[in-house]
Amino acid sequence: MCGIVGYIGKREAAPLLLNGLKRLEYRGYDSAGIAVLNGEMSVLKQKGSVGNLEQLLSVSGTVMLGVTAGIAHTRWATHGDPSDRNAHPHMNVTGDIALIHNGIIENYSVLKQELSGQGYTFESDTDSEVLVHLIDRIWKGDSSLDLESAVRMALRHVEGAYGICVISSREPDRIVVARKGSPLVIGIGDGEFFIASDAAPIVEHTNKVVYLSDGEMAVVTRDHYTVKTIENVEREKLITELDFSLEKIEKGGFEHFMLKEIFEQPEVMQDVMRGRVRLNEGRVQLGGIEDYLDRLKQAKRIVICACGTSWHAGLIGEYLIEEFARIPVEVDYASEFRYRNPIVGREDVVIVISQSGETADTLAALRLAKEKGALVMGICNVVGSTIARETLCGMYTHAGPEVGVASTKAFTAQVIVLSMLALALSKGRTISHDEIALSLRELSKVPEKVSRILDLNDQIRAIAETLKDARNVLYLGRGYNFPVALEGALKLKEISYIHAEGYPAAEMKHGPIALIDEDMPVIFIATRDSTYTKVLSNIEEVRSRKGRVIAIANEGDQEISRLADHVIYIPQASGPVTPLLTVIPLQLLAYHVATLRGCNVDRPRNLAKSVTVE
Ligand code: M6R
């Protein structure tokens, strides 16, 4: 959840670390801090954004000038409120060891009690601080140890998840890092090394990286790095080349990353399909699952596990796979799946979907499904992420880095991947070659249709004006548009803080209708499909209770303009591709409502881009 950056080399560390933190701010932003080694240890940390830390540094950071090694952190609070004292880095009592940590030390209170009994005092309420005192105690207890061994021994006492960087003025030319459940990447430069919780702060310096795996530690100096397991066994690591550029993670003229990412969707959709949708041959070519396709087709059942927006994509996947491939699909929240002793076995396929590839619950669901013998397939956006590496087979969404906390382009990319998968699973089994070819033609027209919807941005902004003071909003849709209603509601609530709920439209009568009055805007997704007339009846029901209606409808639908206060017209499309279109106005609507309310859309309160803790 939090962001980690480390640097050791020949350049000035503090500005590099600050810059790196800015690239990671989407992971957490309630406090930030930096520690550098300039003979002694210097630490600065403060509540608030990286901008606050930057200011502090400009006033009090002269001690950090000319220093070429250090670590820095941007925090998303788990234990202890966002405050100066809970900000990382944490230090030992004598101030010669500094540590930054992502994850949660689950047995921290036992360790804290033990250390308190031995005279250790704590400056913060965090679980992380326990770790620095533990390292201190072990190192003081045996002066023959070095920092690496003290860290290694400390980690043996720890339960939970961590990605850590530790420095000490007793060994000023090294950074010791370790990972279990919280990602860490080492960037390899020329006479310099970078450490980060993901590649975003590294890519502007080098495209050569080494991903640490769970249970690994590394010692990074100015001229080399060594990777070992926590049990002290040396590891040969593969150097990976990053395939995204700095330009891709910058705003490119848009006011917010979220808006940029919404507008990138036509291009992203092309990228997702490139080389995979073979229009001329009427088939899809899915390299990442090719060797497993027969086993996937023979699945007795498919279980999709994910969280948040990725879970909504999973619901659409259920509709697609059941409609085309006729394989039964269940969609589970990963957080529920992992704890409910699910019935899953060798004949099942479990598909985990995750933009970040690091979501703790999804990762745990993956590991459980593997333990139970299921074939586990991943759909991830971040290349080299833990989920991508731990699944047997899978498909990348190729949406490029998604920085806005609210997922937009990753969602539509996931839905396209699921559409291609459903068609691949149908081939030779449930639908004809011509039907597959037709579906692929429909899919390939989506990017152009999305561009046309994006042209409605001004109209959607004007509708957002009418919603900005709402206290509750209801989103209704049926069939393929039901998960879109859920996604539209999630988008609105997470960035504008307006309470919103998504429902299958027919369920309105079973409860939510009680909420309808003149203060309740209802957003209907009412495209022309088999349930269209039934959705029209639901609109009538809302109108007769004076509810305000905003409808997403197909171009040429005159009937609906008679019933709705506002209509957003989108191009016609077949049912299975409809969600890729209907979600776009809902993303824009949420974006504009949030900006009109003065909310920080890229960094909504209390949220983090990647939820790597339970
Ligand atoms: O990285 P993941 O796709 O695994 O993340 C899952 C959710 O945390 C994520 O979709 C979250 O709900 C977003 N904030 C939604 O916009």
mmCIF file of C-alpha atoms in Angstrom, residues 79-436:
data_model
loop_
_atom_site.group_PDB
_atom_site.id
_atom_site.type_symbol
_atom_site.label_atom_id
_atom_site.label_comp_id
_atom_site.label_asym_id
_atom_site.label_seq_id
_atom_site.Cartn_x
_atom_site.Cartn_y
_atom_site.Cartn_z
ATOM 1 C CA HIS A 79 -1.601 1.045 12.426
ATOM 2 C CA GLY A 80 -1.651 4.515 13.937
ATOM 3 C CA ASP A 81 -3.134 7.713 12.539
ATOM 4 C CA PRO A 82 -1.509 9.759 9.787
ATOM 5 C CA SER A 83 0.954 11.921 11.746
ATOM 6 C CA ASP A 84 4.578 13.032 11.848
ATOM 7 C CA ARG A 85 5.515 10.447 14.444
ATOM 8 C CA ASN A 86 3.853 7.553 12.613
ATOM 9 C CA ALA A 87 5.531 8.498 9.336
ATOM 10 C CA HIS A 88 8.422 6.314 8.146
ATOM 11 C CA PRO A 89 11.420 5.944 8.357
ATOM 12 C CA HIS A 90 11.462 4.575 11.899
ATOM 13 C CA MET A 91 14.673 4.580 13.868
ATOM 14 C CA ASN A 92 16.222 2.652 16.707
ATOM 15 C CA VAL A 93 16.818 4.461 20.006
ATOM 16 C CA THR A 94 20.450 5.329 19.243
ATOM 17 C CA GLY A 95 19.439 6.685 15.845
ATOM 18 C CA ASP A 96 21.868 4.649 13.773
ATOM 19 C CA ILE A 97 19.391 2.316 12.034
ATOM 20 C CA ALA A 98 16.492 3.512 9.868
ATOM 21 C CA LEU A 99 13.786 1.338 8.355
ATOM 22 C CA ILE A 100 10.884 1.793 5.974
ATOM 23 C CA HIS A 101 8.186 -0.835 5.686
ATOM 24 C CA ASN A 102 5.203 -1.762 3.518
ATOM 25 C CA GLY A 103 2.780 -4.398 4.755
ATOM 26 C CA ILE A 104 1.598 -5.411 8.192
ATOM 27 C CA ILE A 105 3.538 -7.080 11.003
ATOM 28 C CA GLU A 106 0.742 -9.223 12.360
ATOM 29 C CA ASN A 107 2.451 -10.257 15.611
ATOM 30 C CA TYR A 108 3.639 -6.734 16.333
ATOM 31 C CA SER A 109 1.855 -6.411 19.668
ATOM 32 C CA VAL A 110 3.529 -9.552 21.084
ATOM 33 C CA LEU A 111 6.903 -8.310 19.839
ATOM 34 C CA LYS A 112 6.223 -4.836 21.175
ATOM 35 C CA GLN A 113 5.413 -6.195 24.625
ATOM 36 C CA GLU A 114 8.545 -8.292 24.614
ATOM 37 C CA LEU A 115 10.727 -5.350 23.546
ATOM 38 C CA SER A 116 9.066 -2.985 26.031
ATOM 39 C CA GLY A 117 9.883 -5.502 28.759
ATOM 40 C CA GLN A 118 13.518 -5.232 27.683
ATOM 41 C CA GLY A 119 13.499 -1.441 28.037
ATOM 42 C CA TYR A 120 12.674 -0.395 24.457
ATOM 43 C CA THR A 121 10.522 2.694 24.112
ATOM 44 C CA PHE A 122 8.333 3.392 21.102
ATOM 45 C CA GLU A 123 7.935 6.707 19.352
ATOM 46 C CA SER A 124 5.015 5.695 17.131
ATOM 47 C CA ASP A 125 1.855 3.598 17.109
ATOM 48 C CA THR A 126 2.954 1.648 14.053
ATOM 49 C CA ASP A 127 3.599 -2.035 13.683
ATOM 50 C CA SER A 128 6.668 -1.150 11.588
ATOM 51 C CA GLU A 129 8.652 0.458 14.404
ATOM 52 C CA VAL A 130 8.780 -2.890 16.213
ATOM 53 C CA LEU A 131 10.955 -4.234 13.432
ATOM 54 C CA VAL A 132 13.687 -1.602 13.764
ATOM 55 C CA HIS A 133 13.957 -2.223 17.513
ATOM 56 C CA LEU A 134 14.059 -5.951 16.935
ATOM 57 C CA ILE A 135 16.956 -5.537 14.503
ATOM 58 C CA ASP A 136 18.666 -3.261 17.033
ATOM 59 C CA ARG A 137 18.251 -5.781 19.851
ATOM 60 C CA ILE A 138 19.664 -8.628 17.784
ATOM 61 C CA TRP A 139 22.597 -6.579 16.505
ATOM 62 C CA LYS A 140 23.488 -5.225 19.953
ATOM 63 C CA GLY A 141 23.298 -8.740 21.368
ATOM 64 C CA ASP A 142 26.021 -10.006 19.012
ATOM 65 C CA SER A 143 28.571 -7.508 17.762
ATOM 66 C CA SER A 144 30.023 -10.039 15.307
ATOM 67 C CA LEU A 145 26.874 -9.737 13.192
ATOM 68 C CA ASP A 146 26.504 -7.382 10.259
ATOM 69 C CA LEU A 147 23.353 -5.453 9.303
ATOM 70 C CA GLU A 148 22.284 -8.121 6.811
ATOM 71 C CA SER A 149 22.449 -10.917 9.400
ATOM 72 C CA ALA A 150 20.695 -8.827 12.033
ATOM 73 C CA VAL A 151 17.857 -8.108 9.607
ATOM 74 C CA ARG A 152 17.713 -11.759 8.574
ATOM 75 C CA MET A 153 17.498 -12.926 12.177
ATOM 76 C CA ALA A 154 14.879 -10.312 13.031
ATOM 77 C CA LEU A 155 12.677 -11.399 10.151
ATOM 78 C CA ARG A 156 12.552 -14.917 11.523
ATOM 79 C CA HIS A 157 10.531 -13.554 14.443
ATOM 80 C CA VAL A 158 8.060 -11.727 12.244
ATOM 81 C CA GLU A 159 4.634 -12.895 11.111
ATOM 82 C CA GLY A 160 2.822 -10.953 8.430
ATOM 83 C CA ALA A 161 3.746 -9.153 5.258
ATOM 84 C CA TYR A 162 6.647 -6.880 4.549
ATOM 85 C CA GLY A 163 8.695 -5.090 1.978
ATOM 86 C CA ILE A 164 11.497 -3.329 3.880
ATOM 87 C CA CYS A 165 14.580 -1.230 3.290
ATOM 88 C CA VAL A 166 17.058 -0.797 6.134
ATOM 89 C CA ILE A 167 20.138 1.411 6.372
ATOM 90 C CA SER A 168 22.618 1.957 9.159
ATOM 91 C CA SER A 169 25.369 4.487 9.769
ATOM 92 C CA ARG A 170 27.417 1.570 11.100
ATOM 93 C CA GLU A 171 27.510 0.189 7.536
ATOM 94 C CA PRO A 172 26.963 3.315 5.461
ATOM 95 C CA ASP A 173 27.534 1.831 2.009
ATOM 96 C CA ARG A 174 24.656 -0.575 1.766
ATOM 97 C CA ILE A 175 20.915 -0.907 1.778
ATOM 98 C CA VAL A 176 19.436 -4.157 3.038
ATOM 99 C CA VAL A 177 16.043 -5.034 1.617
ATOM 100 C CA ALA A 178 13.645 -7.930 2.122
ATOM 101 C CA ARG A 179 10.294 -8.997 0.845
ATOM 102 C CA LYS A 180 7.447 -11.200 1.953
ATOM 103 C CA GLY A 181 4.031 -10.389 0.544
ATOM 104 C CA SER A 182 4.852 -6.797 -0.375
ATOM 105 C CA PRO A 183 6.564 -6.164 -3.704
ATOM 106 C CA LEU A 184 10.113 -4.849 -4.134
ATOM 107 C CA VAL A 185 12.051 -4.185 -7.322
ATOM 108 C CA ILE A 186 15.752 -3.399 -7.735
ATOM 109 C CA GLY A 187 16.655 -1.138 -10.668
ATOM 110 C CA ILE A 188 20.128 -1.669 -12.098
ATOM 111 C CA GLY A 189 21.829 1.500 -13.302
ATOM 112 C CA ASP A 190 25.391 2.308 -14.254
ATOM 113 C CA GLY A 191 27.248 2.380 -10.923
ATOM 114 C CA GLU A 192 24.005 2.969 -9.102
ATOM 115 C CA PHE A 193 21.003 1.014 -7.895
ATOM 116 C CA PHE A 194 17.395 1.931 -7.216
ATOM 117 C CA ILE A 195 14.967 0.116 -4.993
ATOM 118 C CA ALA A 196 11.224 0.624 -5.140
ATOM 119 C CA SER A 197 7.915 -0.968 -4.345
ATOM 120 C CA ASP A 198 7.100 -0.888 -8.052
ATOM 121 C CA ALA A 199 8.881 0.114 -11.201
ATOM 122 C CA ALA A 200 7.287 3.587 -11.577
ATOM 123 C CA PRO A 201 10.139 5.505 -9.848
ATOM 124 C CA ILE A 202 12.800 3.412 -11.573
ATOM 125 C CA VAL A 203 11.784 3.601 -15.227
ATOM 126 C CA GLU A 204 13.203 7.087 -15.819
ATOM 127 C CA HIS A 205 16.657 5.885 -14.717
ATOM 128 C CA THR A 206 16.945 2.381 -16.089
ATOM 129 C CA ASN A 207 14.824 -0.306 -17.727
ATOM 130 C CA LYS A 208 16.774 -3.177 -16.179
ATOM 131 C CA VAL A 209 15.166 -4.551 -13.065
ATOM 132 C CA VAL A 210 15.208 -7.532 -10.763
ATOM 133 C CA TYR A 211 11.973 -8.464 -8.996
ATOM 134 C CA LEU A 212 12.476 -9.932 -5.542
ATOM 135 C CA SER A 213 10.288 -12.920 -4.748
ATOM 136 C CA ASP A 214 8.646 -13.631 -1.429
ATOM 137 C CA GLY A 215 11.141 -14.794 1.159
ATOM 138 C CA GLU A 216 14.115 -13.081 -0.516
ATOM 139 C CA MET A 217 16.534 -10.469 0.783
ATOM 140 C CA ALA A 218 19.099 -8.373 -1.045
ATOM 141 C CA VAL A 219 22.119 -6.351 -0.046
ATOM 142 C CA VAL A 220 22.627 -3.469 -2.427
ATOM 143 C CA THR A 221 25.896 -1.503 -2.505
ATOM 144 C CA ARG A 222 27.223 1.056 -4.987
ATOM 145 C CA ASP A 223 28.727 -1.549 -7.270
ATOM 146 C CA HIS A 224 26.742 -4.715 -6.813
ATOM 147 C CA TYR A 225 23.770 -6.478 -5.331
ATOM 148 C CA THR A 226 23.349 -9.974 -3.960
ATOM 149 C CA VAL A 227 20.085 -11.762 -3.482
ATOM 150 C CA LYS A 228 19.617 -14.548 -0.941
ATOM 151 C CA THR A 229 16.676 -16.213 0.704
ATOM 152 C CA ILE A 230 15.848 -15.303 4.271
ATOM 153 C CA GLU A 231 17.386 -18.694 5.106
ATOM 154 C CA ASN A 232 20.664 -17.380 3.604
ATOM 155 C CA VAL A 233 20.725 -19.400 0.394
ATOM 156 C CA GLU A 234 22.092 -17.467 -2.611
ATOM 157 C CA ARG A 235 19.703 -16.853 -5.498
ATOM 158 C CA GLU A 236 20.419 -16.268 -9.183
ATOM 159 C CA LYS A 237 17.985 -13.615 -10.368
ATOM 160 C CA LEU A 238 16.763 -12.926 -13.847
ATOM 161 C CA ILE A 239 17.189 -9.339 -15.071
ATOM 162 C CA THR A 240 13.931 -8.155 -16.648
ATOM 163 C CA GLU A 241 13.617 -5.307 -19.163
ATOM 164 C CA LEU A 242 10.775 -2.887 -18.408
ATOM 165 C CA ASP A 243 8.576 -2.181 -21.379
ATOM 166 C CA PHE A 244 6.911 1.086 -20.373
ATOM 167 C CA SER A 245 8.196 4.602 -20.775
ATOM 168 C CA LEU A 246 8.184 7.644 -18.530
ATOM 169 C CA GLU A 247 5.769 9.429 -20.858
ATOM 170 C CA LYS A 248 3.250 6.686 -20.163
ATOM 171 C CA ILE A 249 3.213 7.467 -16.464
ATOM 172 C CA GLU A 250 2.961 11.246 -16.833
ATOM 173 C CA LYS A 251 -0.231 13.245 -17.314
ATOM 174 C CA GLY A 252 0.259 14.152 -20.969
ATOM 175 C CA GLY A 253 -1.623 17.470 -20.819
ATOM 176 C CA PHE A 254 -4.638 16.234 -18.867
ATOM 177 C CA GLU A 255 -5.586 17.779 -15.567
ATOM 178 C CA HIS A 256 -5.663 14.447 -13.794
ATOM 179 C CA PHE A 257 -4.317 10.971 -14.399
ATOM 180 C CA MET A 258 -7.859 9.627 -14.166
ATOM 181 C CA LEU A 259 -9.052 11.798 -17.046
ATOM 182 C CA LYS A 260 -6.003 10.908 -19.098
ATOM 183 C CA GLU A 261 -6.633 7.243 -18.465
ATOM 184 C CA ILE A 262 -10.316 7.514 -19.406
ATOM 185 C CA PHE A 263 -9.333 9.197 -22.677
ATOM 186 C CA GLU A 264 -6.611 6.652 -23.377
ATOM 187 C CA GLN A 265 -9.152 3.856 -23.595
ATOM 188 C CA PRO A 266 -9.648 3.663 -27.373
ATOM 189 C CA GLU A 267 -5.892 3.287 -27.819
ATOM 190 C CA VAL A 268 -5.563 0.893 -24.905
ATOM 191 C CA MET A 269 -8.358 -1.267 -26.288
ATOM 192 C CA GLN A 270 -6.486 -1.543 -29.579
ATOM 193 C CA ASP A 271 -3.348 -2.507 -27.659
ATOM 194 C CA VAL A 272 -5.211 -5.219 -25.740
ATOM 195 C CA MET A 273 -6.464 -6.776 -28.965
ATOM 196 C CA ARG A 274 -3.291 -6.248 -31.005
ATOM 197 C CA GLY A 275 -1.921 -9.535 -32.291
ATOM 198 C CA ARG A 276 -4.625 -11.404 -30.420
ATOM 199 C CA VAL A 277 -7.774 -10.660 -32.417
ATOM 200 C CA ARG A 278 -7.179 -12.160 -35.879
ATOM 201 C CA LEU A 279 -10.067 -10.671 -37.818
ATOM 202 C CA ASN A 280 -9.053 -12.214 -41.139
ATOM 203 C CA GLU A 281 -8.916 -15.674 -39.664
ATOM 204 C CA GLY A 282 -11.959 -15.174 -37.437
ATOM 205 C CA ARG A 283 -10.138 -16.340 -34.308
ATOM 206 C CA VAL A 284 -8.173 -15.194 -31.287
ATOM 207 C CA GLN A 285 -4.579 -16.070 -30.532
ATOM 208 C CA LEU A 286 -3.849 -15.961 -26.823
ATOM 209 C CA GLY A 287 -0.154 -16.732 -26.320
ATOM 210 C CA GLY A 288 -0.197 -16.715 -22.524
ATOM 211 C CA ILE A 289 -2.754 -19.531 -22.267
ATOM 212 C CA GLU A 290 -2.134 -21.429 -25.491
ATOM 213 C CA ASP A 291 -0.505 -24.413 -23.820
ATOM 214 C CA TYR A 292 -3.361 -24.709 -21.334
ATOM 215 C CA LEU A 293 -6.316 -23.993 -23.593
ATOM 216 C CA ASP A 294 -7.471 -27.596 -23.783
ATOM 217 C CA ARG A 295 -7.405 -27.932 -20.002
ATOM 218 C CA LEU A 296 -9.255 -24.637 -19.681
ATOM 219 C CA LYS A 297 -11.936 -25.841 -22.085
ATOM 220 C CA GLN A 298 -12.373 -29.027 -20.083
ATOM 221 C CA ALA A 299 -12.946 -27.166 -16.817
ATOM 222 C CA LYS A 300 -15.905 -28.479 -14.876
ATOM 223 C CA ARG A 301 -16.333 -25.001 -13.477
ATOM 224 C CA ILE A 302 -14.526 -21.672 -13.549
ATOM 225 C CA VAL A 303 -14.212 -19.603 -10.395
ATOM 226 C CA ILE A 304 -13.218 -15.962 -10.815
ATOM 227 C CA CYS A 305 -11.642 -14.251 -7.794
ATOM 228 C CA ALA A 306 -10.907 -10.542 -7.601
ATOM 229 C CA CYS A 307 -11.584 -7.363 -5.624
ATOM 230 C CA GLY A 308 -13.233 -4.030 -6.367
ATOM 231 C CA THR A 309 -13.352 -3.007 -10.000
ATOM 232 C CA SER A 310 -11.578 -6.196 -11.057
ATOM 233 C CA TRP A 311 -14.400 -8.132 -9.397
ATOM 234 C CA HIS A 312 -16.902 -6.187 -11.513
ATOM 235 C CA ALA A 313 -14.939 -7.171 -14.610
ATOM 236 C CA GLY A 314 -15.138 -10.748 -13.306
ATOM 237 C CA LEU A 315 -18.938 -10.520 -13.199
ATOM 238 C CA ILE A 316 -18.980 -9.488 -16.839
ATOM 239 C CA GLY A 317 -16.599 -12.395 -17.480
ATOM 240 C CA GLU A 318 -19.170 -14.726 -15.933
ATOM 241 C CA TYR A 319 -21.852 -13.536 -18.340
ATOM 242 C CA LEU A 320 -19.487 -13.784 -21.316
ATOM 243 C CA ILE A 321 -18.051 -17.213 -20.569
ATOM 244 C CA GLU A 322 -21.421 -18.731 -19.724
ATOM 245 C CA GLU A 323 -23.047 -17.231 -22.820
ATOM 246 C CA PHE A 324 -20.335 -18.230 -25.286
ATOM 247 C CA ALA A 325 -18.443 -21.171 -23.818
ATOM 248 C CA ARG A 326 -21.265 -22.671 -21.713
ATOM 249 C CA ILE A 327 -18.907 -23.416 -18.814
ATOM 250 C CA PRO A 328 -20.428 -22.690 -15.382
ATOM 251 C CA VAL A 329 -18.759 -19.686 -13.752
ATOM 252 C CA GLU A 330 -18.821 -18.413 -10.176
ATOM 253 C CA VAL A 331 -17.453 -15.041 -9.185
ATOM 254 C CA ASP A 332 -16.115 -14.633 -5.681
ATOM 255 C CA TYR A 333 -14.698 -11.757 -3.736
ATOM 256 C CA ALA A 334 -11.117 -12.909 -3.200
ATOM 257 C CA SER A 335 -11.378 -11.828 0.433
ATOM 258 C CA GLU A 336 -14.316 -14.196 0.989
ATOM 259 C CA PHE A 337 -12.948 -17.054 -1.083
ATOM 260 C CA ARG A 338 -9.733 -17.209 0.930
ATOM 261 C CA TYR A 339 -11.471 -17.677 4.267
ATOM 262 C CA ARG A 340 -14.535 -19.763 3.511
ATOM 263 C CA ASN A 341 -12.902 -23.123 2.821
ATOM 264 C CA PRO A 342 -14.213 -23.178 -0.766
ATOM 265 C CA ILE A 343 -14.868 -26.404 -2.630
ATOM 266 C CA VAL A 344 -12.305 -26.224 -5.412
ATOM 267 C CA GLY A 345 -10.341 -29.044 -6.947
ATOM 268 C CA ARG A 346 -8.348 -30.372 -9.861
ATOM 269 C CA GLU A 347 -11.217 -30.128 -12.338
ATOM 270 C CA ASP A 348 -11.743 -26.441 -11.648
ATOM 271 C CA VAL A 349 -10.072 -23.428 -13.151
ATOM 272 C CA VAL A 350 -9.592 -20.380 -10.952
ATOM 273 C CA ILE A 351 -9.076 -17.074 -12.739
ATOM 274 C CA VAL A 352 -7.651 -14.268 -10.632
ATOM 275 C CA ILE A 353 -8.042 -10.755 -11.981
ATOM 276 C CA SER A 354 -5.968 -7.856 -10.711
ATOM 277 C CA GLN A 355 -4.791 -4.602 -12.228
ATOM 278 C CA SER A 356 -1.846 -4.272 -9.871
ATOM 279 C CA GLY A 357 -1.148 -7.975 -9.574
ATOM 280 C CA GLU A 358 -0.331 -7.301 -5.934
ATOM 281 C CA THR A 359 -3.711 -7.204 -4.170
ATOM 282 C CA ALA A 360 -3.235 -9.180 -0.949
ATOM 283 C CA ASP A 361 -6.625 -10.907 -0.935
ATOM 284 C CA THR A 362 -6.422 -11.885 -4.599
ATOM 285 C CA LEU A 363 -2.932 -13.239 -4.091
ATOM 286 C CA ALA A 364 -4.099 -15.297 -1.103
ATOM 287 C CA ALA A 365 -7.038 -16.650 -3.145
ATOM 288 C CA LEU A 366 -4.600 -17.634 -5.900
ATOM 289 C CA ARG A 367 -2.347 -19.478 -3.461
ATOM 290 C CA LEU A 368 -5.281 -21.275 -1.854
ATOM 291 C CA ALA A 369 -6.650 -22.356 -5.235
ATOM 292 C CA LYS A 370 -3.208 -23.694 -6.161
ATOM 293 C CA GLU A 371 -2.960 -25.605 -2.906
ATOM 294 C CA LYS A 372 -6.306 -27.204 -3.685
ATOM 295 C CA GLY A 373 -5.053 -28.350 -7.063
ATOM 296 C CA ALA A 374 -6.998 -26.014 -9.370
ATOM 297 C CA LEU A 375 -5.431 -24.678 -12.545
ATOM 298 C CA VAL A 376 -4.904 -21.009 -11.760
ATOM 299 C CA MET A 377 -4.878 -18.428 -14.510
ATOM 300 C CA GLY A 378 -4.133 -14.727 -14.058
ATOM 301 C CA ILE A 379 -5.385 -11.590 -15.753
ATOM 302 C CA CYS A 380 -3.062 -8.780 -14.655
ATOM 303 C CA ASN A 381 -2.004 -5.405 -15.887
ATOM 304 C CA VAL A 382 1.331 -4.951 -14.151
ATOM 305 C CA VAL A 383 3.942 -7.014 -15.914
ATOM 306 C CA GLY A 384 6.139 -9.013 -13.545
ATOM 307 C CA SER A 385 3.736 -8.486 -10.633
ATOM 308 C CA THR A 386 3.456 -11.190 -8.002
ATOM 309 C CA ILE A 387 0.130 -12.538 -9.252
ATOM 310 C CA ALA A 388 1.443 -12.642 -12.807
ATOM 311 C CA ARG A 389 4.465 -14.598 -11.655
ATOM 312 C CA GLU A 390 2.631 -17.031 -9.423
ATOM 313 C CA THR A 391 -0.087 -18.099 -11.849
ATOM 314 C CA LEU A 392 0.468 -21.076 -14.134
ATOM 315 C CA CYS A 393 -0.767 -19.237 -17.192
ATOM 316 C CA GLY A 394 -2.431 -15.955 -17.929
ATOM 317 C CA MET A 395 -2.963 -12.891 -20.025
ATOM 318 C CA TYR A 396 -1.678 -9.378 -19.535
ATOM 319 C CA THR A 397 -4.173 -6.595 -20.114
ATOM 320 C CA HIS A 398 -1.539 -4.290 -21.671
ATOM 321 C CA ALA A 399 -3.351 -1.167 -20.461
ATOM 322 C CA GLY A 400 -0.079 0.552 -19.533
ATOM 323 C CA PRO A 401 0.564 2.002 -16.079
ATOM 324 C CA GLU A 402 -2.656 3.061 -14.355
ATOM 325 C CA VAL A 403 -1.883 5.821 -11.859
ATOM 326 C CA GLY A 404 -5.339 7.214 -10.932
ATOM 327 C CA VAL A 405 -6.560 5.356 -7.871
ATOM 328 C CA ALA A 406 -9.947 4.863 -9.521
ATOM 329 C CA SER A 407 -9.516 2.127 -12.073
ATOM 330 C CA THR A 408 -10.800 2.974 -15.564
ATOM 331 C CA LYS A 409 -8.705 1.785 -18.494
ATOM 332 C CA ALA A 410 -7.628 -1.328 -16.593
ATOM 333 C CA PHE A 411 -11.304 -2.274 -16.222
ATOM 334 C CA THR A 412 -12.134 -2.027 -19.906
ATOM 335 C CA ALA A 413 -8.915 -3.845 -20.752
ATOM 336 C CA GLN A 414 -9.902 -6.660 -18.370
ATOM 337 C CA VAL A 415 -13.324 -6.917 -20.013
ATOM 338 C CA ILE A 416 -11.739 -7.165 -23.465
ATOM 339 C CA VAL A 417 -9.384 -9.879 -22.247
ATOM 340 C CA LEU A 418 -12.344 -11.774 -20.792
ATOM 341 C CA SER A 419 -14.246 -11.391 -24.074
ATOM 342 C CA MET A 420 -11.324 -12.843 -26.007
ATOM 343 C CA LEU A 421 -10.998 -15.632 -23.469
ATOM 344 C CA ALA A 422 -14.717 -16.501 -23.711
ATOM 345 C CA LEU A 423 -14.406 -16.758 -27.490
ATOM 346 C CA ALA A 424 -11.240 -18.859 -27.267
ATOM 347 C CA LEU A 425 -13.006 -21.221 -24.876
ATOM 348 C CA SER A 426 -15.972 -21.520 -27.267
ATOM 349 C CA LYS A 427 -13.931 -22.392 -30.321
ATOM 350 C CA GLY A 428 -14.700 -25.836 -31.684
ATOM 351 C CA ARG A 429 -17.200 -26.448 -28.895
ATOM 352 C CA THR A 430 -20.193 -24.230 -28.421
ATOM 353 C CA ILE A 431 -20.422 -21.671 -31.208
ATOM 354 C CA SER A 432 -19.571 -21.694 -34.867
ATOM 355 C CA HIS A 433 -16.563 -20.153 -36.558
ATOM 356 C CA ASP A 434 -18.858 -17.547 -38.147
ATOM 357 C CA GLU A 435 -20.328 -16.555 -34.814
ATOM 358 C CA ILE A 436 -16.844 -16.112 -33.356
#
